[in-house]
mmCIF file of C-alpha atoms in Angstrom:
data_model
loop_
_atom_site.group_PDB
_atom_site.id
_atom_site.type_symbol
_atom_site.label_atom_id
_atom_site.label_comp_id
_atom_site.label_asym_id
_atom_site.label_seq_id
_atom_site.Cartn_x
_atom_site.Cartn_y
_atom_site.Cartn_z
ATOM 1 C CA ASP A 38 0.000 0.000 0.000
ATOM 2 C CA ALA A 39 1.479 3.380 -1.029
ATOM 3 C CA ASN A 40 0.084 5.034 2.100
ATOM 4 C CA THR A 41 1.777 2.691 4.583
ATOM 5 C CA LEU A 42 4.447 4.248 6.772
ATOM 6 C CA ASP A 43 7.437 1.976 6.291
ATOM 7 C CA ASP A 44 10.340 4.098 7.488
ATOM 8 C CA TYR A 45 10.270 6.129 10.704
ATOM 9 C CA GLU A 46 13.240 7.000 12.880
ATOM 10 C CA GLU A 47 14.013 9.477 15.666
ATOM 11 C CA GLY A 48 17.422 10.167 17.095
ATOM 12 C CA THR A 49 20.172 12.522 18.111
ATOM 13 C CA TRP A 50 23.479 13.439 16.533
ATOM 14 C CA THR A 51 26.303 15.825 17.305
ATOM 15 C CA PRO A 52 26.738 18.302 14.446
ATOM 16 C CA THR A 53 30.325 19.091 13.496
ATOM 17 C CA VAL A 54 30.724 22.852 12.962
ATOM 18 C CA THR A 55 33.287 24.188 10.484
ATOM 19 C CA PRO A 56 33.994 27.806 9.498
ATOM 20 C CA GLY A 57 34.474 28.794 5.860
ATOM 21 C CA SER A 58 37.925 30.162 6.678
ATOM 22 C CA GLY A 59 40.350 29.950 9.577
ATOM 23 C CA SER A 60 39.770 27.550 12.439
ATOM 24 C CA LEU A 61 37.242 27.326 15.242
ATOM 25 C CA THR A 62 39.069 26.634 18.498
ATOM 26 C CA SER A 63 36.161 25.190 20.520
ATOM 27 C CA TYR A 64 32.389 24.872 20.448
ATOM 28 C CA THR A 65 29.594 22.710 21.800
ATOM 29 C CA SER A 66 26.752 21.274 19.709
ATOM 30 C CA VAL A 67 23.667 19.077 20.007
ATOM 31 C CA GLY A 68 21.120 17.948 17.447
ATOM 32 C CA GLY A 69 18.011 15.852 16.977
ATOM 33 C CA TYR A 70 16.197 14.478 13.962
ATOM 34 C CA THR A 71 13.068 12.733 12.780
ATOM 35 C CA LYS A 72 13.150 10.763 9.532
ATOM 36 C CA VAL A 73 9.838 9.816 7.930
ATOM 37 C CA GLY A 74 10.218 8.027 4.623
ATOM 38 C CA ARG A 75 12.480 10.203 2.466
ATOM 39 C CA LEU A 76 12.095 13.414 4.521
ATOM 40 C CA VAL A 77 14.441 14.322 7.381
ATOM 41 C CA SER A 78 13.695 17.117 9.846
ATOM 42 C CA VAL A 79 16.673 18.251 11.935
ATOM 43 C CA TRP A 80 17.062 20.773 14.740
ATOM 44 C CA GLY A 81 19.924 21.700 16.944
ATOM 45 C CA TYR A 82 22.143 24.220 18.608
ATOM 46 C CA PHE A 83 25.815 25.105 18.616
ATOM 47 C CA ASN A 84 27.650 27.516 20.870
ATOM 48 C CA ILE A 85 30.973 29.150 20.025
ATOM 49 C CA VAL A 86 33.150 28.812 23.100
ATOM 50 C CA THR A 87 36.399 30.111 21.574
ATOM 51 C CA ALA A 88 36.180 31.470 18.022
ATOM 52 C CA GLY A 89 39.905 31.362 17.241
ATOM 53 C CA THR A 90 40.459 32.596 13.663
ATOM 54 C CA ALA A 91 37.086 31.377 12.339
ATOM 55 C CA GLY A 92 35.461 33.438 9.583
ATOM 56 C CA GLY A 93 33.199 33.234 6.562
ATOM 57 C CA GLU A 94 30.055 31.189 6.203
ATOM 58 C CA GLY A 95 29.662 28.149 8.399
ATOM 59 C CA GLN A 96 28.956 24.490 7.779
ATOM 60 C CA ILE A 97 27.445 21.731 9.873
ATOM 61 C CA THR A 98 27.287 18.007 9.267
ATOM 62 C CA LEU A 99 23.876 16.345 8.833
ATOM 63 C CA PRO A 100 22.796 12.926 10.121
ATOM 64 C CA PHE A 101 21.884 11.537 6.650
ATOM 65 C CA THR A 102 23.138 12.041 3.098
ATOM 66 C CA ALA A 103 20.812 14.291 1.097
ATOM 67 C CA ALA A 104 19.146 12.944 -2.045
ATOM 68 C CA THR A 105 20.944 13.408 -5.334
ATOM 69 C CA SER A 106 19.150 16.081 -7.316
ATOM 70 C CA THR A 107 19.722 18.322 -10.309
ATOM 71 C CA SER A 108 19.080 21.387 -8.149
ATOM 72 C CA TYR A 109 21.991 22.898 -6.200
ATOM 73 C CA ARG A 110 20.015 23.244 -2.981
ATOM 74 C CA ASN A 111 17.574 20.526 -2.117
ATOM 75 C CA GLY A 112 16.934 21.302 1.540
ATOM 76 C CA CYS A 113 16.696 24.501 3.505
ATOM 77 C CA GLY A 114 16.092 25.852 6.959
ATOM 78 C CA SER A 115 16.579 28.788 9.231
ATOM 79 C CA GLY A 116 17.821 29.747 12.634
ATOM 80 C CA ARG A 117 19.012 32.584 14.774
ATOM 81 C CA GLU A 118 21.860 33.621 16.994
ATOM 82 C CA ASP A 119 20.287 33.175 20.400
ATOM 83 C CA ASN A 120 22.649 34.586 23.028
ATOM 84 C CA VAL A 121 23.727 38.073 21.978
ATOM 85 C CA SER A 122 22.701 39.540 18.636
ATOM 86 C CA GLY A 123 19.523 37.751 17.539
ATOM 87 C CA PHE A 124 20.842 37.662 13.930
ATOM 88 C CA MET A 125 18.781 35.426 11.652
ATOM 89 C CA ILE A 126 20.581 32.748 9.620
ATOM 90 C CA GLN A 127 19.637 30.427 6.786
ATOM 91 C CA PHE A 128 20.754 26.882 6.019
ATOM 92 C CA TYR A 129 20.895 24.998 2.757
ATOM 93 C CA ASN A 130 22.460 21.747 1.692
ATOM 94 C CA GLN A 131 23.843 20.393 -1.535
ATOM 95 C CA ALA A 132 22.422 17.326 -3.258
ATOM 96 C CA GLY A 133 24.240 14.128 -2.320
ATOM 97 C CA SER A 134 25.993 15.791 0.633
ATOM 98 C CA THR A 135 25.995 15.369 4.421
ATOM 99 C CA ARG A 136 26.771 19.075 4.886
ATOM 100 C CA ALA A 137 24.623 22.169 5.335
ATOM 101 C CA ASP A 138 25.966 25.674 4.703
ATOM 102 C CA LEU A 139 25.046 28.559 7.019
ATOM 103 C CA VAL A 140 24.923 32.250 6.149
ATOM 104 C CA THR A 141 23.081 35.264 7.493
ATOM 105 C CA THR A 142 19.733 36.015 5.885
ATOM 106 C CA ALA A 143 21.528 38.743 3.917
ATOM 107 C CA GLY A 144 23.874 36.057 2.510
ATOM 108 C CA ASN A 145 26.839 37.261 4.553
ATOM 109 C CA ALA A 146 29.346 35.453 6.754
ATOM 110 C CA LEU A 147 28.351 34.332 10.231
ATOM 111 C CA THR A 148 29.488 36.245 13.282
ATOM 112 C CA TRP A 149 32.181 34.038 14.813
ATOM 113 C CA THR A 150 32.341 35.490 18.310
ATOM 114 C CA ASN A 151 32.910 33.854 21.699
ATOM 115 C CA GLY A 152 29.585 33.233 23.417
ATOM 116 C CA TYR A 153 27.441 33.349 20.271
ATOM 117 C CA GLY A 154 25.017 30.421 20.081
ATOM 118 C CA TYR A 155 22.971 29.406 17.031
ATOM 119 C CA LEU A 156 19.613 27.582 17.060
ATOM 120 C CA PHE A 157 18.572 25.949 13.780
ATOM 121 C CA SER A 158 16.081 23.674 12.054
ATOM 122 C CA MET A 159 15.805 22.396 8.493
ATOM 123 C CA GLN A 160 14.209 19.729 6.326
ATOM 124 C CA TYR A 161 15.735 17.871 3.422
ATOM 125 C CA PRO A 162 15.012 14.795 1.280
ATOM 126 C CA VAL A 163 17.166 11.659 1.408
#
């Protein structure tokens, strides 16, 4: 039956955070997900403890590999810096990748500052 739920999973993962340039000295991160069929919903948080020389847009790892697609971005989401500035951010991932890119809603680099924490959620097909 086409309407039978045959794939459901809930879990947690620890997103790896990487800056577009430089290096991030230390951070903490947590994440959760729900996978229903081919759709994954993720949410999480990361906190910059020591920014080091980090700069540029950010990247996080995802718990599942995104579907291969002819479109560049096949999943998207949003979030915000929660501790200091309240800056809004957007997430998108590339087809066939386990990575999501993070930029501000204006398409600019993230603010890599000690104490900044980012909440996020996104959906993508697998």
